[in-house]
Amino acid sequence: MAAPVARGECSEAALAAALADVPELARLLELDPYLKPFALDFQRRYKKFNETLNNIGENEGGIDKFSRGYESFGVHRCADGGLYCKEWAPGAEGVFLTGDFNDWNPFSYPYKKLDYGKWELYIPPKQNKSQLVPHGSKLKVVIRSKSGEILYRISPWAKYVTREGENVNYDWTHWDPEHPYKFKHSRPKKPRGVRIYESHVGISSYEGKIASYKHFTYNVLPRIKDLGYNCIQMMAIMEHAYYASFGYQITSFFAASSRYGTPEELKELVDTAHSMGITVLLDVVHSHASKNSEDGLNMFDGTDSCYFHSGPRGNHDLWDSRLFIYSSWEVLRFLLSNIRWWLEEYGFDGFRFDGVTSMLYHHHGMGQAFSGDYHEYFGLQVDEDALIYLMLANHLVHTLYPNSITIAEDVSGMPALCSPISQGGVGFDYRLAMAIPDKWIQLLKEFKDEDWNMGNIVYTLTNRRYLEKCIAYAESHDQALVGDKTLAFWLMDAEMYTNMSVLTPFTPVIDRGIQLHKMIRLITHALGGEGYLNFMGNEFGHPEWLDFPRKGNNESYHYARRQFHLTDDDLLRYKFLNNFDRDMNKLEERCGWLSAPQAFVSEKHEGNKIIAFERAGLVFIFNFHPSKSYTDYRVGTTLPGNIVIP
């Protein structure tokens, strides 16, 4: 990271006060003295976090109780067979429950208005004690707005929503199975070095259709285990009405996507992964929400300010979505309960938080270059309400399950994002090293092989904050999307269609492509971070791009699939890339370089195009020269004795 521009020093008295208020701030400032001018910012953030936590304790009985909102909000069957319903709709004049159970009479079951915009309803049981609202029946919340408009809404706390046939909107389906899934396996131990397989259930089949939880459980999990990955990051699980949004336009936050199957089948998937020793992370989207109102959170109570900022501040212009008001008490309850729901109900082991940059700043990162000047990370441009929410979320996750993992998707490089809250940090375990894939794409797009700069490659792979762990990756789902190309496609392009058979001679393009594909992945794995991530299929150089069915491609599923069968064909060269990826992960598992201190780089030779470094007792030597090989090449090492590599 570039050396920051100095800010006016805070007084000794102010610094002393900050050090007194933030328990381990001294450690943070010791690690990075350039942060000392911003000590008051860390003090203010930590005090606001503590104040919010204390307020929750005084008014709600603690964050443990506060984060169980799903136990009372929504619709719940009582022990006596009755039904208890609760909603937060501060802008509503009236709230009602309707559905199959009352022949869709919109006003026969009115809620009672409580304080602070809450509404509740108790429906006594039937005389024969049968279920009042049967499992699988349809429901709606009816809102009478202040203008008198009658609105049919899905509860924000709905646990299952479905879309039938050609319907555009989703329906709220009451999920209360007689025999819910019971977990059989305990959570795996926290891996010392995470090797993440970024996964999307819907595209996990080679067939041109949406794959299922069952398919992923029985066909993809064994592949992931065989490849040596110890962690899965599940994308597009939280329900999203628009499939092509890749799961980033959430409509129902507590509902597992029904397009892949039932909630119980998702639980089986997570449980099966745990039986294999695989940690399972959820891609959680709390940075924004879909603008849908018929089947989303937007305009739930007839106003634009229920869960979101009112007016322009509540809209993300680039994403065309709504932005949460993180200072709202009930929004905090909703989001923290959502975090807990996925941990408790589905057994997830942590989260990758999407869109953290958008949350951290009022400008949402739009039009920002983020030069590394520390002034970019402090001051009025920071949305401290969102930052405090992230601190609370990390506090909750790590209090409930100390071995859980949280990862921040942040492109800005905010200092202390992955430092402990006790130091004034935000508390994430890892951040994504987002500059690394951009560097590889830039080299392949803009530079000849002989013009690759070894020093610049090493700088990009090692430029991370000391003791703030990073997840390195050569490419993720972003590079696979239509409009871009995977590394394999940048390297081999059209020849992947004609020259990947072992029955054909190696062409220069395929030979170069396969070797660079391996080298880029290994050097990223070994030098780039404290964790590694790969998007499903890219490990074997999946051909073509990723494109979800939409009007622009005639609703085709042709590119919304993963052709795993290519690696099973002994006549195709994809198996070599697949096998290399497996060997790379197995070697890391044995040697543990991801959990070792950062590498010592002993050589980055521009003329010879050699990069050499040591990590975890291993010596790595990469020859990126397009035309030269070397014999008896000597590099320095801190390891004792003379090491001869045959």
XYZ file of C-alpha atoms in Angstrom:
646
model
C 0.000 0.000 0.000
C 1.299 3.465 -0.843
C 2.668 5.553 2.025
C -0.170 7.788 3.191
C -0.170 11.550 3.177
C 0.275 12.837 6.713
C -2.670 14.256 8.630
C -2.357 16.767 11.421
C -1.307 14.923 14.579
C -3.881 14.683 17.355
C -2.748 16.099 20.700
C -1.055 13.889 23.257
C -4.073 14.212 25.547
C -6.493 13.215 22.777
C -4.291 10.271 21.806
C -4.110 9.146 25.420
C -7.898 9.305 25.676
C -8.281 7.244 22.488
C -5.818 4.637 23.765
C -7.782 4.455 27.008
C -11.150 3.991 25.257
C -10.054 1.397 22.690
C -8.511 -1.576 24.546
C -5.910 -2.632 21.971
C -5.572 0.482 19.816
C -1.926 0.740 20.850
C -1.256 -2.551 19.039
C -2.858 -1.273 15.834
C -0.821 1.948 15.947
C 2.319 -0.051 16.657
C 1.708 -2.163 13.546
C 0.939 0.907 11.423
C 2.209 4.203 12.891
C 0.749 6.071 9.901
C -2.660 5.508 11.489
C -1.792 7.555 14.578
C -3.261 10.818 13.168
C -6.582 8.955 12.822
C -6.697 7.666 16.403
C -9.744 9.802 17.155
C -11.629 8.182 14.265
C -10.963 4.730 15.707
C -11.975 6.002 19.137
C -15.272 7.390 17.827
C -16.087 4.213 15.901
C -15.319 1.945 18.831
C -17.308 4.077 21.288
C -20.275 4.147 18.906
C -20.073 0.358 18.519
C -19.955 -0.071 22.299
C -22.781 2.405 22.799
C -24.995 0.541 20.318
C -24.144 -2.788 21.927
C -24.972 -1.400 25.379
C -28.248 0.089 24.123
C -29.202 -3.311 22.755
C -28.392 -4.800 26.138
C -30.462 -2.260 28.051
C -33.490 -2.263 25.753
C -33.551 -5.775 24.303
C -31.800 -7.944 26.871
C -28.595 -8.288 24.866
C -27.523 -9.014 21.307
C -28.262 -12.719 21.802
C -31.962 -12.009 22.248
C -31.966 -9.102 19.779
C -30.619 -11.325 16.983
C -33.446 -13.853 17.371
C -36.027 -11.672 15.637
C -37.036 -14.561 13.388
C -38.447 -16.358 16.443
C -41.225 -13.783 16.841
C -41.486 -11.809 13.570
C -43.231 -13.409 10.621
C -45.724 -16.239 11.149
C -45.303 -18.935 13.805
C -47.296 -21.940 14.935
C -47.886 -21.888 18.687
C -47.842 -24.873 21.024
C -51.639 -24.727 21.318
C -52.035 -24.938 17.535
C -52.778 -21.258 17.120
C -50.817 -18.793 15.026
C -48.736 -15.834 16.206
C -47.866 -13.167 13.623
C -45.745 -10.048 13.948
C -44.528 -7.380 11.537
C -42.780 -4.032 11.600
C -44.627 -1.603 9.327
C -44.284 1.924 10.778
C -45.851 3.601 7.746
C -48.979 1.448 7.652
C -52.455 2.471 8.750
C -53.577 -1.127 8.991
C -52.058 -4.630 8.667
C -53.919 -7.873 7.918
C -53.125 -11.520 7.196
C -54.724 -13.351 4.311
C -54.161 -16.508 2.332
C -55.479 -19.905 1.403
C -56.532 -20.457 5.017
C -59.255 -17.759 4.888
C -60.081 -17.927 1.177
C -58.073 -14.753 0.617
C -60.397 -12.474 2.570
C -58.105 -9.451 2.895
C -59.495 -7.956 6.102
C -60.806 -10.809 8.256
C -57.626 -11.071 10.347
C -56.418 -7.597 11.371
C -53.200 -7.104 13.323
C -53.139 -5.090 16.550
C -50.977 -1.971 16.498
C -48.125 -1.871 19.035
C -45.516 0.753 19.855
C -42.639 1.630 17.525
C -44.419 0.627 14.318
C -44.918 -3.011 15.280
C -48.077 -5.014 14.660
C -49.117 -8.393 16.053
C -51.867 -10.935 15.526
C -52.863 -14.079 17.378
C -55.252 -16.493 15.674
C -56.625 -19.148 18.047
C -56.471 -22.814 17.010
C -59.283 -24.690 15.334
C -61.536 -26.707 17.575
C -60.184 -29.969 16.157
C -56.594 -28.747 16.793
C -55.657 -29.176 13.136
C -53.154 -26.744 11.636
C -54.732 -23.387 10.980
C -52.272 -22.597 8.186
C -51.110 -25.897 6.676
C -47.570 -26.458 5.516
C -47.242 -25.385 1.876
C -50.227 -23.034 1.815
C -49.972 -19.481 0.457
C -50.016 -16.317 2.584
C -49.846 -12.543 2.167
C -49.585 -9.571 4.460
C -52.128 -6.914 3.510
C -51.037 -3.338 4.144
C -53.387 -0.368 4.212
C -51.144 2.597 3.497
C -51.616 6.127 4.836
C -53.038 7.107 1.468
C -55.642 4.336 1.735
C -54.025 2.088 -0.856
C -54.327 -1.668 -0.273
C -51.018 -3.482 -0.814
C -50.382 -7.223 -0.880
C -46.918 -8.026 0.483
C -44.651 -10.928 1.369
C -43.438 -10.809 4.969
C -39.798 -9.695 5.181
C -39.327 -12.691 7.483
C -40.798 -15.262 5.060
C -38.801 -18.499 5.165
C -39.829 -19.854 1.781
C -41.121 -18.217 -1.385
C -41.947 -19.886 -4.675
C -42.830 -18.947 -8.218
C -45.231 -21.103 -10.140
C -45.415 -21.532 -13.872
C -45.159 -18.316 -15.854
C -45.867 -16.073 -12.885
C -43.620 -13.027 -12.708
C -43.797 -12.571 -8.938
C -42.960 -14.937 -6.125
C -45.550 -16.202 -3.627
C -45.068 -16.602 0.104
C -45.363 -20.304 0.878
C -45.758 -21.245 4.545
C -42.897 -23.621 5.420
C -43.617 -25.765 8.471
C -42.787 -29.394 7.590
C -43.889 -32.185 9.867
C -40.427 -33.749 9.767
C -37.781 -31.028 9.399
C -34.242 -32.063 8.503
C -32.080 -33.004 11.469
C -28.351 -32.382 11.185
C -26.214 -35.482 11.638
C -22.703 -34.050 11.549
C -20.881 -31.463 13.628
C -19.259 -28.394 12.139
C -15.690 -28.993 10.930
C -12.737 -27.364 12.639
C -11.716 -23.976 11.310
C -9.147 -24.611 8.570
C -5.693 -23.174 9.228
C -5.466 -22.166 5.586
C -8.736 -21.728 3.673
C -8.949 -23.071 0.133
C -12.319 -21.832 -1.115
C -14.379 -23.267 -3.951
C -16.755 -20.478 -5.032
C -19.953 -22.251 -6.022
C -23.337 -21.597 -7.605
C -25.868 -24.416 -7.288
C -27.961 -23.416 -10.291
C -25.152 -23.663 -12.853
C -23.478 -26.751 -11.364
C -24.783 -29.166 -14.001
C -23.668 -29.571 -17.620
C -27.315 -29.709 -18.644
C -29.083 -26.617 -19.915
C -31.282 -26.138 -16.876
C -31.206 -24.939 -13.271
C -29.478 -27.566 -11.162
C -30.738 -28.562 -7.719
C -29.438 -28.740 -4.174
C -29.641 -32.526 -4.522
C -27.541 -32.479 -7.680
C -24.894 -30.347 -6.020
C -24.843 -32.551 -2.921
C -24.372 -35.832 -4.739
C -22.404 -34.769 -7.819
C -20.393 -31.638 -7.049
C -19.433 -31.995 -3.376
C -17.394 -35.173 -4.072
C -15.486 -33.306 -6.804
C -14.733 -30.417 -4.451
C -13.473 -32.817 -1.802
C -11.328 -34.663 -4.346
C -9.775 -31.395 -5.541
C -8.551 -30.608 -2.034
C -10.717 -27.586 -1.256
C -11.683 -27.313 2.413
C -14.245 -24.530 2.121
C -17.206 -23.721 -0.120
C -18.586 -20.246 -0.690
C -22.213 -20.614 -1.722
C -23.486 -17.904 -4.048
C -27.089 -16.971 -4.858
C -28.698 -18.828 -1.957
C -30.692 -15.934 -0.469
C -33.844 -15.683 -2.599
C -33.616 -13.402 -5.618
C -36.447 -13.037 -8.085
C -34.160 -12.312 -11.041
C -31.954 -15.333 -11.752
C -29.573 -13.350 -13.962
C -28.685 -11.063 -11.036
C -26.293 -13.842 -9.916
C -28.004 -13.679 -6.538
C -27.133 -10.059 -5.804
C -30.653 -8.562 -5.996
C -32.176 -10.123 -2.895
C -35.953 -10.129 -2.519
C -36.463 -12.449 0.488
C -33.589 -12.397 2.970
C -34.658 -15.328 5.152
C -35.662 -17.618 2.290
C -33.326 -20.123 0.670
C -33.825 -19.973 -3.083
C -36.636 -22.319 -4.075
C -35.483 -22.584 -7.691
C -32.950 -25.218 -6.531
C -35.225 -27.126 -4.140
C -36.491 -26.986 -0.572
C -34.927 -25.592 2.620
C -34.491 -29.144 3.922
C -32.472 -30.080 0.831
C -30.145 -27.115 1.397
C -29.662 -28.267 4.991
C -28.739 -31.714 3.686
C -26.190 -30.105 1.354
C -24.521 -28.217 4.219
C -24.625 -31.275 6.482
C -23.074 -33.480 3.790
C -20.292 -30.954 3.246
C -19.625 -30.983 6.993
C -19.380 -34.783 6.887
C -16.551 -34.325 4.368
C -14.749 -31.839 6.612
C -15.707 -28.936 4.356
C -16.520 -25.518 5.820
C -19.513 -23.815 4.165
C -19.760 -20.025 3.798
C -22.774 -18.047 2.598
C -22.443 -15.150 0.188
C -24.504 -12.669 2.212
C -25.825 -9.482 0.595
C -26.559 -6.788 3.183
C -25.191 -3.942 1.081
C -28.431 -3.387 -0.848
C -31.737 -5.005 -1.798
C -33.900 -5.456 -4.865
C -36.304 -2.681 -5.810
C -39.108 -5.230 -6.121
C -42.105 -4.325 -3.995
C -44.588 -7.078 -4.903
C -42.185 -9.792 -3.712
C -39.369 -7.819 -2.060
C -38.663 -5.463 0.846
C -39.117 -2.249 -1.104
C -42.175 -0.146 -0.111
C -43.244 -2.885 2.312
C -45.401 -0.532 4.401
C -46.312 1.748 1.513
C -43.422 4.167 2.176
C -39.932 4.280 0.708
C -38.404 4.628 4.188
C -39.309 1.417 5.988
C -36.050 -0.541 5.669
C -34.224 1.950 3.480
C -33.136 5.562 3.369
C -35.850 7.783 1.942
C -35.226 9.732 -1.233
C -32.040 9.659 -3.344
C -29.875 8.380 -0.487
C -31.915 5.194 -0.479
C -31.074 4.328 -4.085
C -27.912 2.864 -5.564
C -27.727 4.442 -9.001
C -25.316 1.896 -10.470
C -27.058 -1.217 -9.160
C -30.621 0.130 -9.424
C -31.361 -1.134 -5.927
C -32.336 0.082 -2.443
C -29.908 0.981 0.364
C -30.513 0.050 3.994
C -30.717 2.619 6.775
C -28.227 1.007 9.166
C -28.967 3.476 11.982
C -32.538 2.145 12.284
C -33.135 -0.055 15.333
C -35.453 -2.435 13.493
C -33.172 -2.644 10.461
C -30.352 -3.660 12.796
C -32.641 -6.307 14.306
C -33.583 -7.550 10.840
C -30.018 -7.779 9.490
C -28.411 -9.220 12.634
C -31.236 -11.756 12.922
C -30.661 -12.628 9.286
C -26.998 -13.348 10.025
C -27.961 -15.568 12.928
C -30.705 -17.333 10.949
C -28.285 -18.668 8.362
C -25.841 -19.794 11.055
C -28.429 -21.491 13.252
C -31.094 -22.764 10.866
C -28.864 -23.916 7.999
C -25.556 -24.544 9.748
C -23.428 -22.175 7.679
C -19.947 -21.581 9.093
C -19.553 -17.940 8.153
C -20.033 -15.399 5.433
C -18.510 -13.574 2.533
C -20.023 -10.087 2.812
C -20.766 -8.712 -0.638
C -20.453 -5.042 -1.593
C -18.618 -3.907 1.544
C -17.073 -0.943 -0.280
C -20.542 0.335 -1.125
C -21.517 0.053 2.530
C -18.448 1.781 3.949
C -18.713 5.035 2.016
C -21.473 7.479 1.214
C -20.101 7.621 -2.361
C -20.352 3.772 -2.493
C -16.968 3.614 -4.206
C -18.388 5.032 -7.423
C -15.868 7.162 -9.318
C -13.167 6.536 -6.699
C -9.646 5.419 -7.583
C -8.556 4.707 -3.971
C -4.929 5.730 -4.275
C -4.007 4.530 -0.786
C -4.012 7.980 0.806
C -5.331 7.336 4.317
C -7.581 10.393 4.154
C -9.784 8.381 1.776
C -10.705 6.027 4.623
C -11.669 8.562 7.280
C -13.863 11.601 7.544
C -17.302 12.519 6.313
C -17.229 10.220 3.274
C -17.339 7.174 5.576
C -20.800 5.824 6.415
C -20.146 5.060 10.052
C -23.648 3.675 10.582
C -22.859 0.934 8.066
C -19.396 0.454 9.537
C -20.862 -0.001 13.032
C -23.339 -2.530 11.634
C -20.439 -4.531 10.172
C -18.661 -4.423 13.540
C -21.847 -5.675 15.226
C -22.263 -8.430 12.627
C -18.686 -9.644 13.097
C -19.072 -9.449 16.869
C -22.251 -11.530 16.703
C -20.828 -14.161 14.354
C -17.630 -14.670 16.335
C -19.448 -14.635 19.684
C -21.914 -17.315 18.582
C -19.331 -19.440 16.781
C -15.709 -18.463 17.524
C -14.440 -20.700 14.694
C -16.618 -19.043 12.068
C -15.122 -17.130 9.136
C -16.059 -13.720 7.741
C -14.668 -12.306 4.499
C -15.067 -8.751 3.230
C -15.383 -7.906 -0.442
C -13.744 -4.484 -0.324
C -11.857 -2.888 -3.178
C -10.895 0.259 -1.251
C -8.288 -1.270 1.057
C -9.682 0.324 4.211
C -7.134 -0.015 7.043
C -8.119 -2.199 10.013
C -11.037 -3.793 8.155
C -9.578 -7.171 9.147
C -8.222 -6.084 12.520
C -9.921 -7.123 15.778
C -12.714 -4.903 17.062
C -10.706 -4.494 20.271
C -8.095 -2.644 18.194
C -10.721 -0.389 16.670
C -10.998 -2.587 13.568
C -14.121 -3.922 11.881
C -13.429 -7.530 12.829
C -13.382 -9.442 9.531
C -11.139 -12.503 9.299
C -10.170 -11.965 5.660
C -10.551 -9.515 2.802
C -10.528 -10.422 -0.879
C -7.294 -9.469 -2.655
C -9.194 -7.917 -5.534
C -6.196 -6.344 -7.277
C -4.675 -9.724 -8.138
C -7.169 -10.940 -10.787
C -7.181 -7.469 -12.329
C -3.391 -7.664 -12.674
C -3.460 -11.022 -14.450
C -6.165 -9.872 -16.852
C -4.232 -6.662 -17.544
C -1.057 -8.614 -18.357
C -2.853 -10.984 -20.724
C -4.811 -8.214 -22.445
C -2.227 -5.445 -22.730
C 1.294 -6.910 -22.625
C 3.393 -9.323 -24.637
C 4.924 -12.143 -22.626
C 8.397 -10.643 -22.921
C 7.125 -7.347 -21.474
C 5.753 -8.799 -18.242
C 7.282 -6.970 -15.295
C 8.369 -9.410 -12.581
C 8.650 -6.712 -9.933
C 5.147 -5.484 -10.614
C 3.736 -9.018 -10.386
C 5.463 -9.568 -7.037
C 4.304 -6.168 -5.777
C 0.674 -6.945 -6.614
C 0.839 -10.372 -4.998
C 2.484 -9.144 -1.777
C 0.898 -5.685 -1.380
C -1.299 -6.330 1.629
C -1.542 -4.954 5.124
C 0.567 -6.704 7.740
C -1.492 -9.144 9.840
C -4.703 -8.415 7.894
C -5.307 -11.667 6.072
C -6.240 -11.797 2.394
C -7.951 -14.320 0.146
C -5.920 -14.482 -3.060
C -7.446 -15.558 -6.345
C -6.426 -15.533 -9.981
C -10.039 -15.212 -11.091
C -13.517 -15.439 -9.602
C -17.063 -15.353 -10.967
C -16.518 -11.715 -12.005
C -14.017 -12.699 -14.685
C -16.218 -15.543 -15.945
C -19.234 -13.348 -16.689
C -20.278 -12.440 -20.208
C -18.415 -9.354 -21.402
C -15.161 -10.640 -19.913
C -13.118 -13.790 -20.355
C -11.705 -16.397 -18.030
C -7.926 -16.750 -17.870
C -8.150 -19.908 -19.962
C -10.079 -18.061 -22.651
C -7.672 -15.115 -22.632
C -4.813 -17.594 -23.008
C -6.225 -20.041 -25.561
C -9.384 -18.449 -26.964
C -10.815 -20.181 -30.056
C -8.246 -23.001 -30.006
C -10.018 -24.389 -26.938
C -12.720 -25.572 -29.340
C -10.342 -27.401 -31.680
C -7.030 -28.274 -30.013
C -7.784 -29.575 -26.517
C -7.753 -33.208 -27.642
C -4.728 -35.305 -26.667
C -4.961 -36.859 -30.125
C -3.882 -33.577 -31.711
C -0.343 -32.172 -31.409
C 0.336 -29.374 -28.935
C 0.006 -26.053 -30.678
C 2.050 -23.098 -29.383
C -1.157 -21.439 -28.160
C -2.397 -24.447 -26.200
C 1.070 -25.274 -24.858
C 1.602 -21.700 -23.623
C -1.961 -21.460 -22.332
C -1.844 -24.621 -20.214
C 1.543 -23.790 -18.704
C 0.672 -20.186 -17.857
C -2.704 -21.262 -16.477
C -0.864 -23.509 -14.028
C 1.854 -20.988 -13.169
C -0.557 -18.099 -12.583
C -2.605 -20.217 -10.207
C 0.348 -21.604 -8.264
C 2.123 -18.284 -7.764
C -1.173 -16.670 -6.722
C -1.853 -19.542 -4.320
C 1.619 -19.510 -2.784
C 2.488 -15.800 -2.730
C -0.797 -13.880 -2.860
C -2.446 -14.293 0.532
C -3.457 -16.312 3.563
C -6.319 -18.014 1.751
C -7.087 -19.027 -1.837
C -10.282 -18.934 -3.894
C -11.314 -20.478 -7.183
C -14.631 -20.180 -9.020
C -16.177 -23.498 -9.942
C -14.944 -24.899 -13.230
C -12.101 -22.432 -13.663
C -9.694 -24.914 -12.082
C -9.753 -26.945 -15.297
C -9.952 -24.014 -17.704
C -13.706 -24.131 -18.277
C -14.347 -23.050 -21.871
C -16.510 -20.091 -22.762
C -18.046 -17.534 -20.442
C -20.924 -17.421 -17.983
C -24.234 -15.912 -19.039
C -27.589 -16.441 -17.354
C -30.811 -16.792 -19.329
C -32.206 -13.360 -20.190
C -33.958 -11.572 -23.028
C -30.640 -10.666 -24.638
C -29.755 -14.326 -25.208
C -33.278 -15.642 -25.820
C -33.468 -17.065 -22.294
C -30.762 -19.609 -23.117
C -29.127 -21.809 -20.471
C -26.279 -22.778 -22.785
C -23.725 -20.629 -20.945
C -25.325 -20.990 -17.489
C -23.767 -24.368 -16.759
C -20.494 -26.021 -15.766
C -19.185 -28.779 -18.016
C -17.476 -30.946 -15.400
C -17.647 -33.932 -17.728
C -14.797 -32.416 -19.756
C -12.349 -33.346 -16.995
C -13.590 -36.944 -16.994
C -12.749 -37.417 -20.669
C -9.254 -38.930 -20.930
C -9.016 -37.724 -24.519
C -9.182 -34.056 -23.493
C -6.430 -31.913 -21.985
C -8.734 -30.354 -19.379
C -7.814 -33.256 -17.089
C -4.226 -31.990 -16.849
C -5.341 -28.630 -15.476
C -7.776 -30.348 -13.116
C -5.084 -32.696 -11.818
C -2.635 -29.829 -11.330
C -5.208 -27.926 -9.281
C -5.740 -30.981 -7.088
C -1.999 -31.487 -6.594
C -1.548 -27.802 -5.751
C -4.214 -27.931 -3.033
C -2.934 -31.232 -1.642
C 0.602 -29.817 -1.423
C -0.677 -26.768 0.474
C -2.598 -29.039 2.810
C 0.618 -30.923 3.541
C 2.958 -27.927 3.794
C 0.616 -25.171 5.032
C 1.953 -22.130 3.206
C -1.342 -20.245 3.510
C -1.024 -20.236 7.296
C 2.715 -19.471 7.182
C 4.159 -15.946 7.436
C 4.340 -13.920 4.243
C 6.911 -15.182 1.748
C 10.506 -13.998 1.491
C 11.097 -13.006 -2.132
C 14.723 -13.647 -3.031
C 14.650 -12.866 -6.749
C 12.585 -10.969 -9.297
C 14.854 -10.855 -12.329
C 13.508 -8.796 -15.215
C 15.930 -10.065 -17.858
C 15.590 -13.738 -16.993
C 11.878 -13.372 -16.092
C 12.476 -15.353 -12.908
C 10.603 -15.011 -9.623
C 11.908 -16.947 -6.612
C 10.639 -16.934 -3.048
C 10.438 -19.009 0.112
C 7.414 -19.802 2.219
C 6.620 -22.542 4.719
C 10.022 -24.159 4.211
C 9.518 -24.423 0.446
C 11.455 -22.718 -2.344
C 9.295 -21.608 -5.283
C 10.976 -20.735 -8.602
C 8.932 -19.492 -11.570
C 10.323 -18.973 -15.054
C 8.018 -16.611 -16.970
C 10.420 -16.181 -19.892
C 8.568 -16.939 -23.143
C 11.554 -18.555 -24.890
C 14.379 -19.330 -22.444
C 14.932 -22.291 -20.190
C 17.800 -22.460 -17.700
C 20.106 -25.187 -16.417
C 22.127 -24.902 -13.212
C 20.226 -21.732 -12.313
C 21.226 -20.506 -8.851
C 19.054 -18.604 -6.393
C 19.772 -17.602 -2.831
C 17.904 -19.233 0.028
C 17.735 -18.921 3.800
C 17.428 -22.699 4.052
C 20.629 -24.462 5.137
C 22.769 -26.439 2.729
C 22.770 -26.687 -1.039
C 19.418 -27.543 -2.564
C 19.457 -29.138 -6.007
C 16.197 -29.154 -7.939
C 16.369 -31.807 -10.681
